[in-house]
Short mmCIF file of C-alpha atoms and ligand atoms in Angstrom, two decimals:
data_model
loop_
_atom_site.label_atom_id
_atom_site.label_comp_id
_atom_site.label_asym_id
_atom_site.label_seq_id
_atom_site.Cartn_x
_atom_site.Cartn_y
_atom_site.Cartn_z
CA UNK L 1 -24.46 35.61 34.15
CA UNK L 2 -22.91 36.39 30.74
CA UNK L 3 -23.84 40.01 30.94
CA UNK L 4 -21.83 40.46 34.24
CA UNK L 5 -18.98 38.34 32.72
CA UNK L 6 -18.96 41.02 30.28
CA UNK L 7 -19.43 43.88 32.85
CA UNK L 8 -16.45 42.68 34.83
CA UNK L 9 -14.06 41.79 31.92
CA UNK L 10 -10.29 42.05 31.85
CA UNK L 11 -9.91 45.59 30.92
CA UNK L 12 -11.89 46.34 33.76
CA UNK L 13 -9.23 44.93 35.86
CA UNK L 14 -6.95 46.54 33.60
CA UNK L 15 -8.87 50.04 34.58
CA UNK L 16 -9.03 48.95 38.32
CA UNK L 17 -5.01 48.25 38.10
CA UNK L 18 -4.11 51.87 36.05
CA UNK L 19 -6.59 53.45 38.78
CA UNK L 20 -5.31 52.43 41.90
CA UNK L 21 -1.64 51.50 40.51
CA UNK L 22 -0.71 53.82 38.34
CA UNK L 23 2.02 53.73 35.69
CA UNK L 24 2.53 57.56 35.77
CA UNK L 25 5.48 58.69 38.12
CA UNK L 26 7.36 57.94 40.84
CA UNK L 27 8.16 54.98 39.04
CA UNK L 28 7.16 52.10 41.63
CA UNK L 29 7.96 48.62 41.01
CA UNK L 30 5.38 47.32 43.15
CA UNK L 31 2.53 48.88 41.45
CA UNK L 32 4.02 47.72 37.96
CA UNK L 33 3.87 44.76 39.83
CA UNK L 34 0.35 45.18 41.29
CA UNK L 35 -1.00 45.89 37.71
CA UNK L 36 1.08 43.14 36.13
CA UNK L 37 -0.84 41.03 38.48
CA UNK L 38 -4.49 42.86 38.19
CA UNK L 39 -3.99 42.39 34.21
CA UNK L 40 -3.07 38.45 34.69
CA UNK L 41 -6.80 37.56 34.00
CA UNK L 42 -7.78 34.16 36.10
CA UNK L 43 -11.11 32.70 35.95
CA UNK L 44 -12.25 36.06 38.51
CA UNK L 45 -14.59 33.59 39.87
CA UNK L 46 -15.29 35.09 43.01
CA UNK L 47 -15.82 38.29 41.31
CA UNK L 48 -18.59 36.51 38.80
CA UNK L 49 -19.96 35.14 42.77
CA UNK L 50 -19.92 38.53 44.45
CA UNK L 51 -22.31 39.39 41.83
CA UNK L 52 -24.13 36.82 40.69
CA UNK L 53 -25.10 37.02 44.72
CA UNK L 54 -26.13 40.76 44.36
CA UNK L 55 -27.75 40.21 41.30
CA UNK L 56 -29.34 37.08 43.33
CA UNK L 57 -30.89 39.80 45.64
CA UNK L 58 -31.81 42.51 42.91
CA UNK L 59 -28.53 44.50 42.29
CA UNK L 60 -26.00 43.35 40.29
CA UNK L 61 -23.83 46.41 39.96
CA UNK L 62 -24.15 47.01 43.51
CA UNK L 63 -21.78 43.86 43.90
CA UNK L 64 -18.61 45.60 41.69
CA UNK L 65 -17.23 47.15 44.58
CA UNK L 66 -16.96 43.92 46.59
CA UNK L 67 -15.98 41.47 43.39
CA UNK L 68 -12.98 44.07 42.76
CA UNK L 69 -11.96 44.22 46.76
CA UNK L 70 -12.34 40.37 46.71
CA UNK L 71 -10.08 39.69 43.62
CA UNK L 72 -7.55 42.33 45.08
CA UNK L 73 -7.13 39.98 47.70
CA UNK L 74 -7.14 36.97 46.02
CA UNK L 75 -4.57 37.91 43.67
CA UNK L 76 -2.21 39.19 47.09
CA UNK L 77 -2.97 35.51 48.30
CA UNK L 78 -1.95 33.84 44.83
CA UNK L 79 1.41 36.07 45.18
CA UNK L 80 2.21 35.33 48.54
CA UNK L 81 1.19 31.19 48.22
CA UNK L 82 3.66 31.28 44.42
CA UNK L 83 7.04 33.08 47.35
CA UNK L 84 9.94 30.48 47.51
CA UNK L 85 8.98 30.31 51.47
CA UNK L 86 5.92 29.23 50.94
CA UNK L 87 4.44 26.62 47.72
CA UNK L 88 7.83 28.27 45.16
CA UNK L 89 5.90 28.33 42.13
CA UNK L 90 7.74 29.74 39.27
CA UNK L 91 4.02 29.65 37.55
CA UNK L 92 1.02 31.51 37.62
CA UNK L 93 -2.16 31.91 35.20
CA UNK L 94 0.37 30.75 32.49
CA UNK L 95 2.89 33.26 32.94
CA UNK L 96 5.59 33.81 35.75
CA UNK L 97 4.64 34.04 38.86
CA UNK L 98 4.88 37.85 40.61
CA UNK L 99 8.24 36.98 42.20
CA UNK L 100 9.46 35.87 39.41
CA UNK L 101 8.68 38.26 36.76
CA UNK L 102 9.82 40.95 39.56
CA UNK L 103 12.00 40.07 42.69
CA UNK L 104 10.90 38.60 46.03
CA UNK L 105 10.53 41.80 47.76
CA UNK L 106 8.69 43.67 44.74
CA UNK L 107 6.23 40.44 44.93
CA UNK L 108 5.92 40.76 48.65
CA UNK L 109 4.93 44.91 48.78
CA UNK L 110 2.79 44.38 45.91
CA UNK L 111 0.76 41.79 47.83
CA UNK L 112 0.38 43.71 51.06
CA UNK L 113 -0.18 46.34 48.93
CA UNK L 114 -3.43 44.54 47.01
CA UNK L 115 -4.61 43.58 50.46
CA UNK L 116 -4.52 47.03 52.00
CA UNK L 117 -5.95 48.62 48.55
CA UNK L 118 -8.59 45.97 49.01
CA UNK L 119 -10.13 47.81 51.41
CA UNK L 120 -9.92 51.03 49.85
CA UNK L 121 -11.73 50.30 47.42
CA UNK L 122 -14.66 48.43 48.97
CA UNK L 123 -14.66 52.08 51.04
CA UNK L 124 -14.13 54.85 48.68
CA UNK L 125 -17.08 57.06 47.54
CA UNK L 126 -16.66 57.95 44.29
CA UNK L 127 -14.38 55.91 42.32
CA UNK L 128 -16.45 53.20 40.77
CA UNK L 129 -18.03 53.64 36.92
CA UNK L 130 -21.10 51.88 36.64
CA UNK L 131 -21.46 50.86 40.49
CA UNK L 132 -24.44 51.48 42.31
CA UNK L 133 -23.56 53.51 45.44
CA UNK L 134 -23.27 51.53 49.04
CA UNK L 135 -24.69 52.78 52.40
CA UNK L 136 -22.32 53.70 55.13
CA UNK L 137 -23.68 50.68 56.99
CA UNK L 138 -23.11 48.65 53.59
CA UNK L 139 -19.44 49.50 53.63
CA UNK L 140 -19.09 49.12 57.09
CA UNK L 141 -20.38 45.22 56.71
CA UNK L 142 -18.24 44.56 53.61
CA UNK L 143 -15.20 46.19 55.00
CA UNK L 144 -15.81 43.30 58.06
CA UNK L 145 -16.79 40.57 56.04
CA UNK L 146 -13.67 40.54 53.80
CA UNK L 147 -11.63 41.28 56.61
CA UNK L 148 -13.05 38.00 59.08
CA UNK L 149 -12.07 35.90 55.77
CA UNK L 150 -8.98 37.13 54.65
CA UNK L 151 -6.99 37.18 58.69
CA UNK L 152 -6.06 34.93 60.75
CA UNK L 153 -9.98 33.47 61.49
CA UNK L 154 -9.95 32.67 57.89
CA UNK L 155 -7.90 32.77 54.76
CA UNK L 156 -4.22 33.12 56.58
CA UNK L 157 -5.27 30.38 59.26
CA UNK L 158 -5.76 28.10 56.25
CA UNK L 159 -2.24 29.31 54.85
CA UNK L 160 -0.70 28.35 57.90
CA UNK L 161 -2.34 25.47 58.47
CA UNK L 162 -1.29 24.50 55.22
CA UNK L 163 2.13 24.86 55.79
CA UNK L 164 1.81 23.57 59.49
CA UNK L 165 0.76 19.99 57.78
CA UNK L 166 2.95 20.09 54.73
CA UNK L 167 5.27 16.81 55.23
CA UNK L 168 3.20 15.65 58.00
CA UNK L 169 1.97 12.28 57.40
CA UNK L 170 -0.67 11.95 60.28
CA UNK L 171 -2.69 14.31 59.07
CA UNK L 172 -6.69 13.13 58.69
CA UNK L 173 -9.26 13.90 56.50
CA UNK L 174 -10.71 15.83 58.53
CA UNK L 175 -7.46 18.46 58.87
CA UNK L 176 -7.85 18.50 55.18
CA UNK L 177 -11.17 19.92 55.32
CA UNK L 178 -10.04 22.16 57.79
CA UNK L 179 -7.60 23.76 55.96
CA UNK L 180 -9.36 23.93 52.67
CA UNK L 181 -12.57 25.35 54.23
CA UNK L 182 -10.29 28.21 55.82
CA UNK L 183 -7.40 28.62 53.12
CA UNK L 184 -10.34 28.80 50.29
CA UNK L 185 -13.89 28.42 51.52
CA UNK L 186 -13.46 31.56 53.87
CA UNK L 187 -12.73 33.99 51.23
CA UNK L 188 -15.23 32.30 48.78
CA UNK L 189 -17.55 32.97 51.47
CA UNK L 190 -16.87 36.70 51.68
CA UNK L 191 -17.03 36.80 47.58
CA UNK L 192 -20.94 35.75 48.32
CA UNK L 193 -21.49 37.71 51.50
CA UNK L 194 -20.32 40.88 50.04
CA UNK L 195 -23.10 40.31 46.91
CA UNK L 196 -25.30 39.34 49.23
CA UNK L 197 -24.72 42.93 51.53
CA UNK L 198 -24.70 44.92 48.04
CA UNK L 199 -27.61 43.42 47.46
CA UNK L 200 -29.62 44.37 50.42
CA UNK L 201 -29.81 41.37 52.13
CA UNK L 202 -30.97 41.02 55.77
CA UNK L 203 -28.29 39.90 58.34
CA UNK L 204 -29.82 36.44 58.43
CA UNK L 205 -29.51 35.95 54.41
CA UNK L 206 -25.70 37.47 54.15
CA UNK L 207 -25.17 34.58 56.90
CA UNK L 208 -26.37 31.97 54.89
CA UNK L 209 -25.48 33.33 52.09
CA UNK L 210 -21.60 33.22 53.79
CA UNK L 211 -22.48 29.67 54.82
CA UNK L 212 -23.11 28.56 51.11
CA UNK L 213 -19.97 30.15 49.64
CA UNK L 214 -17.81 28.83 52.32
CA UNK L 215 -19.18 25.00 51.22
CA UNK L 216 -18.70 26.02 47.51
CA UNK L 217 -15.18 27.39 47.98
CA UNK L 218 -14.56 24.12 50.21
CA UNK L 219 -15.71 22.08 46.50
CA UNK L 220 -13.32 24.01 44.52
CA UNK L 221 -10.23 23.21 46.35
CA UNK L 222 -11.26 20.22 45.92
CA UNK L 223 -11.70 20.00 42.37
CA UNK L 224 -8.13 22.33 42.82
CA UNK L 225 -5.96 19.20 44.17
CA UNK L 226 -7.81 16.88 41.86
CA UNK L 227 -6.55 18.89 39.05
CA UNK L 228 -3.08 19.39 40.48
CA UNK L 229 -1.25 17.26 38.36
CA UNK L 230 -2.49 17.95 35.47
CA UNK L 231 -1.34 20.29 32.86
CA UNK L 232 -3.30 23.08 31.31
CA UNK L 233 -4.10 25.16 34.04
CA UNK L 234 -0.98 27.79 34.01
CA UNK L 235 0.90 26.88 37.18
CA UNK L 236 2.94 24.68 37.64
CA UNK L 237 2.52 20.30 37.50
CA UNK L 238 2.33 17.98 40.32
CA UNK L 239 3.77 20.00 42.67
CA UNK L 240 1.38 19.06 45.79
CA UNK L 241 3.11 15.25 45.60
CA UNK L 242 5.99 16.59 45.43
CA UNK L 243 5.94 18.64 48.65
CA UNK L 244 4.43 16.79 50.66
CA UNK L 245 1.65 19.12 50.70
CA UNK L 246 -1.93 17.69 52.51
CA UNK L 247 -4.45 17.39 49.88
CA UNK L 248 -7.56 15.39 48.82
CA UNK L 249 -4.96 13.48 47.08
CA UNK L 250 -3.55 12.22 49.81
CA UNK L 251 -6.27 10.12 50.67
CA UNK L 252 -8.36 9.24 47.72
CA UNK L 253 -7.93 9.81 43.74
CA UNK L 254 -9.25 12.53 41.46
CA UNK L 255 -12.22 10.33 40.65
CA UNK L 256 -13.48 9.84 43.91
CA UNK L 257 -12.51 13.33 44.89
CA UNK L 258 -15.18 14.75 42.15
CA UNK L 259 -17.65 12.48 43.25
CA UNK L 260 -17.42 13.60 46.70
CA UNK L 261 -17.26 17.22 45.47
CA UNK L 262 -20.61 16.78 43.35
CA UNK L 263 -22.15 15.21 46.46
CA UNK L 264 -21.40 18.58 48.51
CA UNK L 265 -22.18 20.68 45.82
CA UNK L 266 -25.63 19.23 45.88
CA UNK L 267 -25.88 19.33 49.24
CA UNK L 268 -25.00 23.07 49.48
CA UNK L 269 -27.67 23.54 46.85
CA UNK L 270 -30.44 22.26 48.46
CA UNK L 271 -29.90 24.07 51.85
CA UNK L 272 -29.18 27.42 50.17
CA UNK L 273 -32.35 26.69 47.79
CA UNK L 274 -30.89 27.29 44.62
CA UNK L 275 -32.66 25.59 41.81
CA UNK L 276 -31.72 25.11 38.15
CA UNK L 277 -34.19 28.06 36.91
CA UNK L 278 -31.64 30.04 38.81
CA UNK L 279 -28.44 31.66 36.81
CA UNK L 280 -26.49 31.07 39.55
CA UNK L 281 -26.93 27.37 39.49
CA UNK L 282 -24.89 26.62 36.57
CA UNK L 283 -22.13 29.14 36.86
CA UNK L 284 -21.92 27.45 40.67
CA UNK L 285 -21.93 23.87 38.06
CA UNK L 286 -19.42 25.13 35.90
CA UNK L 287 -17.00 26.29 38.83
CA UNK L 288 -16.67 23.38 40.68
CA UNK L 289 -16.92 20.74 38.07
CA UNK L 290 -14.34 22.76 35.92
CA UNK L 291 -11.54 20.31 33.81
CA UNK L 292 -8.75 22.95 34.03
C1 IPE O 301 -6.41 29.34 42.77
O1 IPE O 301 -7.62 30.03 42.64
C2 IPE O 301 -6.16 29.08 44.21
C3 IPE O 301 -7.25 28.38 44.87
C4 IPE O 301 -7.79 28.84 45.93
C5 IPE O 301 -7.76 27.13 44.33
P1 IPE O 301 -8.29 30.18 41.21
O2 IPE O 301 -8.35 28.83 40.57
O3 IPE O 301 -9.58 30.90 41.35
O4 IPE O 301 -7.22 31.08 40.47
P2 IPE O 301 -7.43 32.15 39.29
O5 IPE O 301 -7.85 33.41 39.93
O6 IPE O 301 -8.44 31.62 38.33
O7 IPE O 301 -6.06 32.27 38.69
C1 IPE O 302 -4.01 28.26 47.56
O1 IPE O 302 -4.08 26.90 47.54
C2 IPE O 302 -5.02 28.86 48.38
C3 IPE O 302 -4.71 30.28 48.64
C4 IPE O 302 -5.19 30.87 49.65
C5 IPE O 302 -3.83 31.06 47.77
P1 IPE O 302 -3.06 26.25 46.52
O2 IPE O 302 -1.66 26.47 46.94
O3 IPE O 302 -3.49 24.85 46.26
O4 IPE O 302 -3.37 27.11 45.20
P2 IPE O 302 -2.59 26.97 43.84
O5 IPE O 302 -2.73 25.52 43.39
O6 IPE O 302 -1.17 27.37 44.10
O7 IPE O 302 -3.32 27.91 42.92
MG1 MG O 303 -0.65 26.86 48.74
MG1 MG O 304 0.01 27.11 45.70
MG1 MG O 305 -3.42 23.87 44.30
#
């Protein structure tokens, strides 16, 4: 995938961030805030999934669109999950988090505002360089997919589940799952399902497609709360234990938690059909078994 690693680089999020927050005036402190966030880099996985998936179905830059809608609201997620009111994490992708490098209501705007822009942009006709246009019908399906997994059936139910079970020692393993499938796995899901749609895919693919994204964004909050406590990955250290939040952790240690999470990974393999010839197979490798 190293040619679409290089496609969607950091100044393109740089160029995405100047575009639809831009530094000229009114002066705005939520879209210095927006791009301060845009510009923070992360790993952009589910950008590198949106189209890896396209790519998957024969065309890659087809899939920008949806990898810059789905990392707009991933990044609003990360700002929102770092607020005092919900994790308070003074740490983000090595630098301070939004609300701290800007104020708690600057951080809030510029997170509703990523989300709304999200949508914008996996809608607007003429903006993208290098994108392939999308049908009507194409938009349509993205615009539906991204919003299922960010609301309240996916992404936010997983927040507030999350916080629901924070402190609460009864929870099972199977809440757990629940919440990490939902709080991670749904948007993970769209990340495919929107390559998938660029792509071309029939109905019946971008629903497996969703299905297999789901189970590999389910791994990688796994391999997330297996790596809490470690340092090196720009946020914060061992905060999980020390909120009480419900994690792998809570019932099993970072060992068994990657052998569990390379037994779903392989399982998720086999029933999407992905084989080792395939690109995709070892950037899906490389995400989930990731050491920071
Ligand atoms: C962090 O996501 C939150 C989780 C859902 C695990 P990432 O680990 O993808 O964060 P960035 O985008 O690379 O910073
Ligand atoms: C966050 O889960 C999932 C989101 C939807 C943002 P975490 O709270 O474990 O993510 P980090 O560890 O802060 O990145
Ligand atoms: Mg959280
Ligand atoms: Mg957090
Ligand atoms: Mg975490």
């Amino acid at each position: 995938l190293q040619p679409l690693r290089d496609l969607f680089d950091l100044n393109y999020l740089k160029f995405v961030a100047e575009t639809y927050c831009p530094s000229r005036e009114p002066r705005s402190p939520t879209r210095d805030c927006m791009r301060y966030v845009l510009s923070g880099g992360g790993k952009r996985v589910r950008a590198l999934f949106c189209l890896g998936m396209a790519d998957f179905y024969g065309a890659p830059r087809a899939g920008l669109r949806g990898a810059v809608a789905v990392e707009m609201v991933h990044a609003y997620s990360l700002v929102h999950d770092d607020l005092p009111l919900m994790d308070n994490d003074d740490w983000r992708r090595g630098r301070p988090s939004a609300h701290r490098a800007f104020s708690e209501v600057t951080a809030l705007l510029a997170g509703d505002a990523l989300l709304t822009d999200a949508f914008s942009v996996l809608s607007d006709e003429h903006f993208f360089p290098w994108d392939q246009s999308l049908s009507i019908e194409a938009q349509l399906l993205s615009v539906k997919e991204l919003s299922m997994a960010a609301g309240s059936q996916g992404m936010v139910l997983g927040q507030d589940l999350d916080v629901f079970f924070t402190g609460q020692s009864s929870a099972s393993l199977s809440d757990v799952e629940v919440v990490h499938r939902h709080k991670t796995g749904a948007l993970m899901g769209a990340a495919a399902a929107l390559g998938a749609i660029a792509g071309g895919a029939t109905l019946r693919e971008i629903h497996r497609t969703r299905q297999f994204g789901l189970a590999i964004g389910h791994v990688f909050q796994l391999i997330d709360d297996s790596l809490d406590d470690i340092s090196g990955t720009g946020k914060s250290c061992g905060k999980d234990a020390s909120q009480g939040k419900l994690t792998y952790r809570s019932f099993m240690s970072a060992d068994e938690i990657r052998k569990r999470a390379k037994g779903l990974t392989q399982q998720a393999l086999d029933e999407f059909g992905l084989t080792p010839e395939n690109q995709l197979f070892s950037f899906i490798r490389d995400l989930v078994f990731r050491e920071h």
